[in-house]
Every structure is written in structure tokens, then in C-alpha cells.
PDB file of C-alpha atoms in Angstrom:
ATOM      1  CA  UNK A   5      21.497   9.400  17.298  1.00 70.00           C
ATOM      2  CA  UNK A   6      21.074   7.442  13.956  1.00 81.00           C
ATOM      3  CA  UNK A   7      18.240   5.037  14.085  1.00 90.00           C
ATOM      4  CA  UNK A   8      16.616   2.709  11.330  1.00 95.00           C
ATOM      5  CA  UNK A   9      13.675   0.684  11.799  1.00 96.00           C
ATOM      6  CA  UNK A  10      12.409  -2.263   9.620  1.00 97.00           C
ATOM      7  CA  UNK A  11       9.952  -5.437  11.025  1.00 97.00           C
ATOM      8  CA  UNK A  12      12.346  -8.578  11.519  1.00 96.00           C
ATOM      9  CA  UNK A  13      10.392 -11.014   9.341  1.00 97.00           C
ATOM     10  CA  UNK A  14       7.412 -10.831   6.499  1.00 98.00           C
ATOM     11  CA  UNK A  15       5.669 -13.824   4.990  1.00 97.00           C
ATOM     12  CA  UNK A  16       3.499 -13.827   2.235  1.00 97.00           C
ATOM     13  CA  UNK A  17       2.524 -16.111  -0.735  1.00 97.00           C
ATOM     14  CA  UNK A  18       3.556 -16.182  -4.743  1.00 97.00           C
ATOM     15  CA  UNK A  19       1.944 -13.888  -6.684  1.00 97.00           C
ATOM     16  CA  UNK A  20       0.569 -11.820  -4.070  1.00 97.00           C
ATOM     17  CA  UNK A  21       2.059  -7.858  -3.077  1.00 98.00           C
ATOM     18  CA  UNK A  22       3.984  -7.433  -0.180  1.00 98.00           C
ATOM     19  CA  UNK A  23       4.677  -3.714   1.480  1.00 98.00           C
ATOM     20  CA  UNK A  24       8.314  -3.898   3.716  1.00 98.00           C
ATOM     21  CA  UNK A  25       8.220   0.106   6.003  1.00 98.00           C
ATOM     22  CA  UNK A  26      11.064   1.449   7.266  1.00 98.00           C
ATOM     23  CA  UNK A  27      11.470   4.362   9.093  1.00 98.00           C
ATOM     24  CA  UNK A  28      14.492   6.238  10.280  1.00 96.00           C
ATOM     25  CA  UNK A  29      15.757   8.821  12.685  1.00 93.00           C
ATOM     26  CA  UNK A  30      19.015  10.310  11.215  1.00 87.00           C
ATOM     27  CA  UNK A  31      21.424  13.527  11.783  1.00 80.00           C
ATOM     28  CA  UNK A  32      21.096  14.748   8.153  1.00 83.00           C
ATOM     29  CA  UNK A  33      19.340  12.786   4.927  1.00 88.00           C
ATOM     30  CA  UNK A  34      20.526  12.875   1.609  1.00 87.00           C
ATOM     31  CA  UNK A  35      18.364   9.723   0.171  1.00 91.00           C
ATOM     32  CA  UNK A  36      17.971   6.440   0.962  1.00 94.00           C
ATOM     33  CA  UNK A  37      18.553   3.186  -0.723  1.00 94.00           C
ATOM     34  CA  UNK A  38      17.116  -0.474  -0.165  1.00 96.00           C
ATOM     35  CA  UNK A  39      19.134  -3.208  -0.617  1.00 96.00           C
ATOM     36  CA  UNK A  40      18.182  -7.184  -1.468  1.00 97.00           C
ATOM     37  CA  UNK A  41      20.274 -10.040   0.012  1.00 97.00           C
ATOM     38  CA  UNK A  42      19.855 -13.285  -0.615  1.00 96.00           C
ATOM     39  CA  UNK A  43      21.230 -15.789   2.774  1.00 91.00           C
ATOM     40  CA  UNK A  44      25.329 -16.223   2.136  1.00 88.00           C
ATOM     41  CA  UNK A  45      25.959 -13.670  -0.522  1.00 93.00           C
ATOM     42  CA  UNK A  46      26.324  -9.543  -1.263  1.00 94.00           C
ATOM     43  CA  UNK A  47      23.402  -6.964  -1.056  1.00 95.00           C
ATOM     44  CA  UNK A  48      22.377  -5.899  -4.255  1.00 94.00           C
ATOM     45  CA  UNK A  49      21.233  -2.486  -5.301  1.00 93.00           C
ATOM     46  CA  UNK A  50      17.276  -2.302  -5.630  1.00 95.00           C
ATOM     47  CA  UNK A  51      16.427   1.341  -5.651  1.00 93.00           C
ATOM     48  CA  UNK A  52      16.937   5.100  -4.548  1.00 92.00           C
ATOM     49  CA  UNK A  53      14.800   7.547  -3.155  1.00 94.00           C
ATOM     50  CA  UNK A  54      15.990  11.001  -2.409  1.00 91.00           C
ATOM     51  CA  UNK A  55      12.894  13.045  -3.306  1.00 93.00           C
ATOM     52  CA  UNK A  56       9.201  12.665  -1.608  1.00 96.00           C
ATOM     53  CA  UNK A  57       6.608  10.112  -3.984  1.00 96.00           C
ATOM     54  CA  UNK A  58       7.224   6.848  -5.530  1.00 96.00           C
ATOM     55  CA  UNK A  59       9.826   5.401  -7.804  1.00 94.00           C
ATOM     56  CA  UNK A  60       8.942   2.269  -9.693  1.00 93.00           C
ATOM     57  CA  UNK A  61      11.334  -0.479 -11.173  1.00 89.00           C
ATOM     58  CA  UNK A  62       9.255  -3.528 -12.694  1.00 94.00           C
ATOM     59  CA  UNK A  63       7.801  -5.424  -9.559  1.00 96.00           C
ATOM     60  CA  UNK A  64       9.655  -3.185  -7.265  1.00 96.00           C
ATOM     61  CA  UNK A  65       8.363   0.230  -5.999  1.00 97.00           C
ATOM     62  CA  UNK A  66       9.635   2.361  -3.683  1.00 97.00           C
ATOM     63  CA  UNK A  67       8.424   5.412  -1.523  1.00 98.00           C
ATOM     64  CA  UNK A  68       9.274   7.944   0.630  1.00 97.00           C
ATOM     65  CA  UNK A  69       8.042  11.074   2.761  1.00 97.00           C
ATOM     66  CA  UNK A  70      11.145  13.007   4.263  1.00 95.00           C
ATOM     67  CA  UNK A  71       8.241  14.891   6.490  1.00 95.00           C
ATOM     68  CA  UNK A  72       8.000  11.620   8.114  1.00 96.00           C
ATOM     69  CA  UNK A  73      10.825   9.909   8.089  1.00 96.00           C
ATOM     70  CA  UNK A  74       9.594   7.136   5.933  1.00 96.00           C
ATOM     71  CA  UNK A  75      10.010   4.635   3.127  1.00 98.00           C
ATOM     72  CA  UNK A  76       7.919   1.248   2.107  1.00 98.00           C
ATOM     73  CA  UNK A  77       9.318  -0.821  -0.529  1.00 98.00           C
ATOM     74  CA  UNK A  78       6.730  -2.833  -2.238  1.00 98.00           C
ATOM     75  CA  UNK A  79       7.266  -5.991  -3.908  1.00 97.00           C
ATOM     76  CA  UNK A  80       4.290  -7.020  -6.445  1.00 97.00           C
ATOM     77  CA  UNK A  81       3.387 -10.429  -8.647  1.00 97.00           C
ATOM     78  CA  UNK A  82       5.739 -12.258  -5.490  1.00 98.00           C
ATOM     79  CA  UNK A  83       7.654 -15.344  -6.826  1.00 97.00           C
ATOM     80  CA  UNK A  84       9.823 -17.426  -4.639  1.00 97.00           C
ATOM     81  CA  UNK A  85      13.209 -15.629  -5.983  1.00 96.00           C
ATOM     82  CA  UNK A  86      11.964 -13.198  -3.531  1.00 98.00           C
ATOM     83  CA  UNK A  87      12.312 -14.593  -0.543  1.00 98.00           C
ATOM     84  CA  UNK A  88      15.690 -12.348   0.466  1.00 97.00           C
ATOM     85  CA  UNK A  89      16.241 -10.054   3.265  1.00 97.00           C
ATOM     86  CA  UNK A  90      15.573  -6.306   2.483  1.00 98.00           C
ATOM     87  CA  UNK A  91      17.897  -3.840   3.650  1.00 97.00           C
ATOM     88  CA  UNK A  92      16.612  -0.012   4.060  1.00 97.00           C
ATOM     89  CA  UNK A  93      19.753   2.185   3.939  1.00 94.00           C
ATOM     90  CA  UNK A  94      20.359   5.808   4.771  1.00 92.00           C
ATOM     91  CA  UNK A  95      22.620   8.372   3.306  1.00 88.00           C
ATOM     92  CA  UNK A  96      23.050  11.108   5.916  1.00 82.00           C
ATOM     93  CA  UNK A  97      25.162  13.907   6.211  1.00 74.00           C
ATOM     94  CA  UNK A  98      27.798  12.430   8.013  1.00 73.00           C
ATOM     95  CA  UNK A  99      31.068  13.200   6.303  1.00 66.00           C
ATOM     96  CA  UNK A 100      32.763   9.524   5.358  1.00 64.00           C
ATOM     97  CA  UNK A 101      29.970   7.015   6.500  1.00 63.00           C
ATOM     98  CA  UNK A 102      28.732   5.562   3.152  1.00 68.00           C
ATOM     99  CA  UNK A 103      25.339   4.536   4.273  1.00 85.00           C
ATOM    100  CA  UNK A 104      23.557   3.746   7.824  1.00 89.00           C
ATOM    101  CA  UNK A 105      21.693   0.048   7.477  1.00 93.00           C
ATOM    102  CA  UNK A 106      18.760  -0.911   8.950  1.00 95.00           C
ATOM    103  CA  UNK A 107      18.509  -4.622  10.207  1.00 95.00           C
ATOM    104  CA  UNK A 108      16.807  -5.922   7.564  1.00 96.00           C
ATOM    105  CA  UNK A 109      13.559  -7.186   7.163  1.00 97.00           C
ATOM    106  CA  UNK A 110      13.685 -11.429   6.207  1.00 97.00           C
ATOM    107  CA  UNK A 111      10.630 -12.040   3.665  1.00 98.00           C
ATOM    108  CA  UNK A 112       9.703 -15.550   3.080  1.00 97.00           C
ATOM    109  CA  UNK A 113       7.861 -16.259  -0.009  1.00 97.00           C
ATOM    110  CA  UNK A 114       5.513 -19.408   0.116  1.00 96.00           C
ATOM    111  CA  UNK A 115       3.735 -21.007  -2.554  1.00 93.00           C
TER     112      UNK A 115
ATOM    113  CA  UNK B   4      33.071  -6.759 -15.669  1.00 82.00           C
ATOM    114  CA  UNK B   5      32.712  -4.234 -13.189  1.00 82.00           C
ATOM    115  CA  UNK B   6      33.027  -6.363  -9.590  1.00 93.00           C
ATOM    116  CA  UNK B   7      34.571  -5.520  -6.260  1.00 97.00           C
ATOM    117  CA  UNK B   8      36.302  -8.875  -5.087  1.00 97.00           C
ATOM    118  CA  UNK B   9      37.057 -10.239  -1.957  1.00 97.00           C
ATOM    119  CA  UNK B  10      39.725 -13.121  -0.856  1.00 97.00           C
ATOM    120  CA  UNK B  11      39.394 -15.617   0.641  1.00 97.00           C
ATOM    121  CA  UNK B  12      35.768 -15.927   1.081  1.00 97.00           C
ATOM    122  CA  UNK B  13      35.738 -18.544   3.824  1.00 97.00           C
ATOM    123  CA  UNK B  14      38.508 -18.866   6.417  1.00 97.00           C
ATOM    124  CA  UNK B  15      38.925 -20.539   9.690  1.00 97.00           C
ATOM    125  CA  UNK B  16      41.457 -19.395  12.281  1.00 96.00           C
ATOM    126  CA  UNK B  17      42.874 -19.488  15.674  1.00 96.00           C
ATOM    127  CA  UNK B  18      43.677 -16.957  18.065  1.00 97.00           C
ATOM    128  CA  UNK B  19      45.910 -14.743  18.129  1.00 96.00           C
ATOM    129  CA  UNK B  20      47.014 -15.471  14.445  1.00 96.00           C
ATOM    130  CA  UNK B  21      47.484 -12.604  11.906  1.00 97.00           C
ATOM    131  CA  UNK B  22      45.113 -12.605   8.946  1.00 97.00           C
ATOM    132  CA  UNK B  23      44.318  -9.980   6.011  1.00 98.00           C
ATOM    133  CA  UNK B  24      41.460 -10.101   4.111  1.00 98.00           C
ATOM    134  CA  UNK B  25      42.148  -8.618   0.813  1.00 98.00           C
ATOM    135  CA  UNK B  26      39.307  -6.130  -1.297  1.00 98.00           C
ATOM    136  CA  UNK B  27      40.044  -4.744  -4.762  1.00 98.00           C
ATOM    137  CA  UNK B  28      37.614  -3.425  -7.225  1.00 97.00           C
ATOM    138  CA  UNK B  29      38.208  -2.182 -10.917  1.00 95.00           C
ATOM    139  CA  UNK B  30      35.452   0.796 -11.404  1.00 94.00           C
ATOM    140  CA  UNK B  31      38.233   3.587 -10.483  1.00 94.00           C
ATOM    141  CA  UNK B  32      36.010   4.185  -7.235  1.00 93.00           C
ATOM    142  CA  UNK B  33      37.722   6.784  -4.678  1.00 92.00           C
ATOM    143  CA  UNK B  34      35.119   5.227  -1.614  1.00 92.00           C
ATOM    144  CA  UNK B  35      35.603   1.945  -0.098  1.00 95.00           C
ATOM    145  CA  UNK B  36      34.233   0.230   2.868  1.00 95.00           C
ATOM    146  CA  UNK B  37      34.429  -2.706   5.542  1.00 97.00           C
ATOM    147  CA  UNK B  38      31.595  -3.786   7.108  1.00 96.00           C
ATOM    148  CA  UNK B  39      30.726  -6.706   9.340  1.00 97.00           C
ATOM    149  CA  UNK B  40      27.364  -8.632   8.955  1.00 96.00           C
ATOM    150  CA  UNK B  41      26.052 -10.508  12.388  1.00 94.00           C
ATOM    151  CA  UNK B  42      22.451 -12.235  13.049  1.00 90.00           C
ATOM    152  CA  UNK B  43      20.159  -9.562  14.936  1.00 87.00           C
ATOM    153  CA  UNK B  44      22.733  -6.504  14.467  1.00 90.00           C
ATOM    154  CA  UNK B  45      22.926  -6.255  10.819  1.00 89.00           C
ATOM    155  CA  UNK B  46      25.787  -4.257   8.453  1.00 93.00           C
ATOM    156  CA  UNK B  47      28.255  -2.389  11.054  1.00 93.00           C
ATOM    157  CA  UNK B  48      31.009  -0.459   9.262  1.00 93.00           C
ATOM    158  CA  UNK B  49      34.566  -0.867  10.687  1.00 96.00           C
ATOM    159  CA  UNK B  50      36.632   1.593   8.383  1.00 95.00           C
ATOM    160  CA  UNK B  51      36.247   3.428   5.491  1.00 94.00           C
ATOM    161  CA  UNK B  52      38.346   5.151   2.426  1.00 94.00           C
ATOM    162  CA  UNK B  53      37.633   8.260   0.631  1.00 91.00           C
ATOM    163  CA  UNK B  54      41.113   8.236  -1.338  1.00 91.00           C
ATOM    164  CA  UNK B  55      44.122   6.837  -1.447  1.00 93.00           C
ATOM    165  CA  UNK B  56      45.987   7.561   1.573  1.00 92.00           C
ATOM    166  CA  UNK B  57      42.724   8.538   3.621  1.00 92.00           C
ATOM    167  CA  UNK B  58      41.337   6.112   6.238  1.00 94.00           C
ATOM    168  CA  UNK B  59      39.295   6.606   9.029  1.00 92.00           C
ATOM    169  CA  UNK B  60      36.834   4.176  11.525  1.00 92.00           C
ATOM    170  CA  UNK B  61      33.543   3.374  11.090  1.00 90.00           C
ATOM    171  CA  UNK B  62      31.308   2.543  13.715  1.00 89.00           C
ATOM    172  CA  UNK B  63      32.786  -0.419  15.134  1.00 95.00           C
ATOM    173  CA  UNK B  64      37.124   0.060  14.479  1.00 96.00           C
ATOM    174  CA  UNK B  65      38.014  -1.453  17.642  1.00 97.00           C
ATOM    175  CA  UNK B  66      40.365  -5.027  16.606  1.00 97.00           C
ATOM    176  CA  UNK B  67      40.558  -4.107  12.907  1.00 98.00           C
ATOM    177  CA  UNK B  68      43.339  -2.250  10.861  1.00 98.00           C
ATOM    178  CA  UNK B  69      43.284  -1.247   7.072  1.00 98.00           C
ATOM    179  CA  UNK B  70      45.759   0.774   4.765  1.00 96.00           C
ATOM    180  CA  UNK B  71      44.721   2.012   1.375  1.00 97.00           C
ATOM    181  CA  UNK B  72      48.181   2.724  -0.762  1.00 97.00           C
ATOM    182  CA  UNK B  73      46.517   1.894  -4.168  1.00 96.00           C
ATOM    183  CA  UNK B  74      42.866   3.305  -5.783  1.00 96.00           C
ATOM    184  CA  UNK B  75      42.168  -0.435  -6.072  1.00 97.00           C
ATOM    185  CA  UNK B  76      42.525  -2.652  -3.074  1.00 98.00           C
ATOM    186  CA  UNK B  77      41.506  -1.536   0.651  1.00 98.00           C
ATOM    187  CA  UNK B  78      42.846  -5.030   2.676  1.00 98.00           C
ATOM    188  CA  UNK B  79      41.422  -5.390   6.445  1.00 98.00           C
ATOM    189  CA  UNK B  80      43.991  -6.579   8.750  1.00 98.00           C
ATOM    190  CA  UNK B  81      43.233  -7.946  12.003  1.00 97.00           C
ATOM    191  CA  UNK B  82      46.314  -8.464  14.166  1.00 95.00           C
ATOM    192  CA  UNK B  83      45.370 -10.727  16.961  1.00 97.00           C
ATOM    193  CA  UNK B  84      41.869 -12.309  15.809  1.00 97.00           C
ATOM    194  CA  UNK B  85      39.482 -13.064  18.721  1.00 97.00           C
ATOM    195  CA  UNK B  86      36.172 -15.177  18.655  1.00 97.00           C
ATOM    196  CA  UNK B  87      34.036 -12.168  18.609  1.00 97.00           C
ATOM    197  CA  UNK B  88      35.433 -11.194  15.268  1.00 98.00           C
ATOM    198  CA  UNK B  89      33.724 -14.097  13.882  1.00 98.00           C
ATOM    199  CA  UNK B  90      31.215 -12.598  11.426  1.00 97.00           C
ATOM    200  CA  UNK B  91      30.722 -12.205   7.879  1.00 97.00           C
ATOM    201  CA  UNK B  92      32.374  -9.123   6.394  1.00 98.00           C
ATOM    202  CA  UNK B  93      31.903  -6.874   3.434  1.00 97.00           C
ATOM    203  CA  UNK B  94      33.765  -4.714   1.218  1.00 97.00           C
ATOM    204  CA  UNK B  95      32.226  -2.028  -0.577  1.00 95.00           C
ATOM    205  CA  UNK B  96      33.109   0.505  -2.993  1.00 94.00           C
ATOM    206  CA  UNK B  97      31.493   3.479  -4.796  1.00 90.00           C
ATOM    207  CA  UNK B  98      32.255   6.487  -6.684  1.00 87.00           C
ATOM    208  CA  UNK B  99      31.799   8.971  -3.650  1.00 78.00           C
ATOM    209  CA  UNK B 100      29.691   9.601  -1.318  1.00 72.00           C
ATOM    210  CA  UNK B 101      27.856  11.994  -3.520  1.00 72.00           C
ATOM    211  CA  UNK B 102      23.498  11.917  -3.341  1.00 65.00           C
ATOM    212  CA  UNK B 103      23.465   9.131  -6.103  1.00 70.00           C
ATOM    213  CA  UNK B 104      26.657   7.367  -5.635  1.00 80.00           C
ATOM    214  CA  UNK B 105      25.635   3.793  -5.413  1.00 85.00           C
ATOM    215  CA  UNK B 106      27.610   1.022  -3.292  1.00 88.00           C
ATOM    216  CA  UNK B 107      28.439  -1.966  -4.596  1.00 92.00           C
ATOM    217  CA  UNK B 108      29.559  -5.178  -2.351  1.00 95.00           C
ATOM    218  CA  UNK B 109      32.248  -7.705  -2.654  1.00 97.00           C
ATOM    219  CA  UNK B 110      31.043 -11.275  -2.369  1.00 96.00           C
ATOM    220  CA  UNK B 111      31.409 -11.560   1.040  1.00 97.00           C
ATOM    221  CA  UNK B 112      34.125 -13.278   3.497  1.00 98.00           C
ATOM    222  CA  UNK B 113      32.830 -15.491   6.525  1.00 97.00           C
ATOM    223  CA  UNK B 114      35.843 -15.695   9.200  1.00 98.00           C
ATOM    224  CA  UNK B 115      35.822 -18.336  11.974  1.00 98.00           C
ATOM    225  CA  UNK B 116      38.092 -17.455  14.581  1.00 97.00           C
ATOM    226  CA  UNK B 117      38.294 -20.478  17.415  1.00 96.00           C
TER     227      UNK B 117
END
């Protein structure tokens, strides 16, 4: 079975770092992608991980170890644009299915 | 600008009453998607396109039609709306479904079927 796990909800405060895991349980992996969407409108593309170690974007970071079946995305320097849920998506071997979402994980940024 | 677009974005309906939502995107993409959005369960795909011509369901097909006769536009037909098709839905495109093919979503359309 296909199986992605994220925490529900995260809060933390502006200006501070915040780690979102996710770990997943697929037939196949061929990289996985995390997603930020703000309430009402479209996920957006963050980042891409298809290889083991970290990839970094600005305030945005993400990891992964295919050994374990796990990714973190880390969000640093917080600011309130941030509070978004953060979708962990995998690409699996599945012919025709895209991408297998997780729930989503709903950070709430505080000042 | 490179977009995938969705109409309408809000709609309200009864029953029983025949609606399409429409998708088109202009980056030439051979994938496209439908997916449905609800509180706790997160993005479900319905049905998805690798060409023109080629359909098949996603996860959760079962109420939902689409056709795909041009590159461009993937509508999502629902025949007899019920109340648990109520959700916010998705379209998504991408190149393929290659390692780094990216997916990019259409605004978003919330149905309200009473």
C-alpha cells in the first residue's frame, strides 16, 4: 500500500526555524516533492528531492534518506507569509499517478 | 504566462444537475490531472491524462467523467452531482511523469452541491 505521513499542525514564532518530517511507505520512489498552500488557493512548487542529502532554496531546505523513507523540510528566518499548509508528495513507480500526497502539515506562524 | 486555468472557480448546484468544470493550460504539457481537496483527507486524484486521447482513473473515479480530445483542456464532467462531491478540486498539468517533471495547479474550483 502507498502511505504518507506528515504531523497535522506546527506552530512556531517569526523569525525562528521550523523542521516539517514526512515519511512514506510507497510501491516504487522516484523523488519526492513538497508543496506550499496557502487556505483557498493552488499548491505551489517548493522543492525536489530525488537523491539522499539536502537541497537548499533561500529559507527553504529540504532532505531526504531513501534508506529510511524520509524527508524534513525546514523553513528558517519564519515570517508570517509562512503560515501555509505543507504538502510532502511522492513520485512512485506507478505508471499514470502523477504524485501520491500526504495530508499536509498546517504551520501557523505567530509573532 | 505559463498558467493552467480552471472555470468557474466557485459554483453552487443541485442534485442531479449536469455540470463540467473546464481545465486548460498553455505549456504544451502531455500530463494532466483532477484531484479533489477535502479537510482531514487531503489531494485524492480522480482521473488522469497522459495524451490526448488517453484517460484513465485515479484513486477515487467513482461519480466523475473526463475526455481529453485537445493537448490543452482536460474538462471533468460529473453527470448527476451528489452532496458528497462537494469539495474543492484541482487540475494539474506537467510535462510527463518523468523524475523531474514538475506539476503545476490550476487555481482551484470549490463546488457546492445541495
Amino acid at each position: 500500500g502507498q502511505n504518507i505521513d506528515q504531523p497535522t499542525e506546527m506552530t512556531a514564532t517569526e523569525g525562528a526555524i521550523v523542521q516539517i518530517n514526512c515519511t512514506y511507505q510507497t510501491s516504487g520512489f522516484n523523488g519526492l516533492f513538497w508543496y506550499q498552500q496557502h487556505a483557498g488557493e493552488a499548491p505551489t512548487f517548493l522543492s525536489y528531492n530525488v537523491l539522499d542529502g539536502l537541497e537548499e532554496k533561500g529559507r527553504f531546505s529540504s532532505f531526504l534518506s531513501r534508506s529510511k523513507g524520509y524527508s524534513y523540510l525546514l523553513l528558517k528566518e519564519l515570517q508570517m507569509k509562512d503560515s501555509a499548509s505543507y504538502l510532502c508528495a511522492v513520485r512512485t513507480n506507478q505508471a499514470g499517478t502523477a504524485l501520491i500526497f500526504g495530508k499536509g502539515t498546517t504551520l501557523s506562524v505567530s509573532s | 504566462e505559463a498558467q493552467v486555468t480552471q472555470n468557474p472557480r466557485y459554483l453552487i448546484t443541485v442534485t442531479g444537475k449536469k455540470l463540467t468544470v473546464t481545465c486548460s493550460q498553455n505549456m504544451n504539457h502531455e500530463y494532466m490531472s483532477w484531484y479533489r481537496q477535502d479537510p482531514g483527507l487531503g489531494l485524492r486524484q480522480i482521473y488522469y491524462s497522459m495524451n490526448v486521447e488517453v484517460t484513465d482513473k485515479g484513486d477515487v473515479p467513482e461519480g466523475y467523467k473526463v475526455s481529453r480530445k485537445e493537448k490543452r483542456n482536460f474538462p471533468l464532467i460529473l453527470e448527476s452531482p451528489s452532496p458528497n462531491q462537494t469539495s474543492l478540486y484541482f487540475c494539474a498539468s506537467s510535462l510527463g511523469t518523468a523524475r523531474t517533471d514538475t506539476q503545476y495547479f490550476g487555481p482551484g474550483t470549490r463546488l457546492t452541491v445541495l
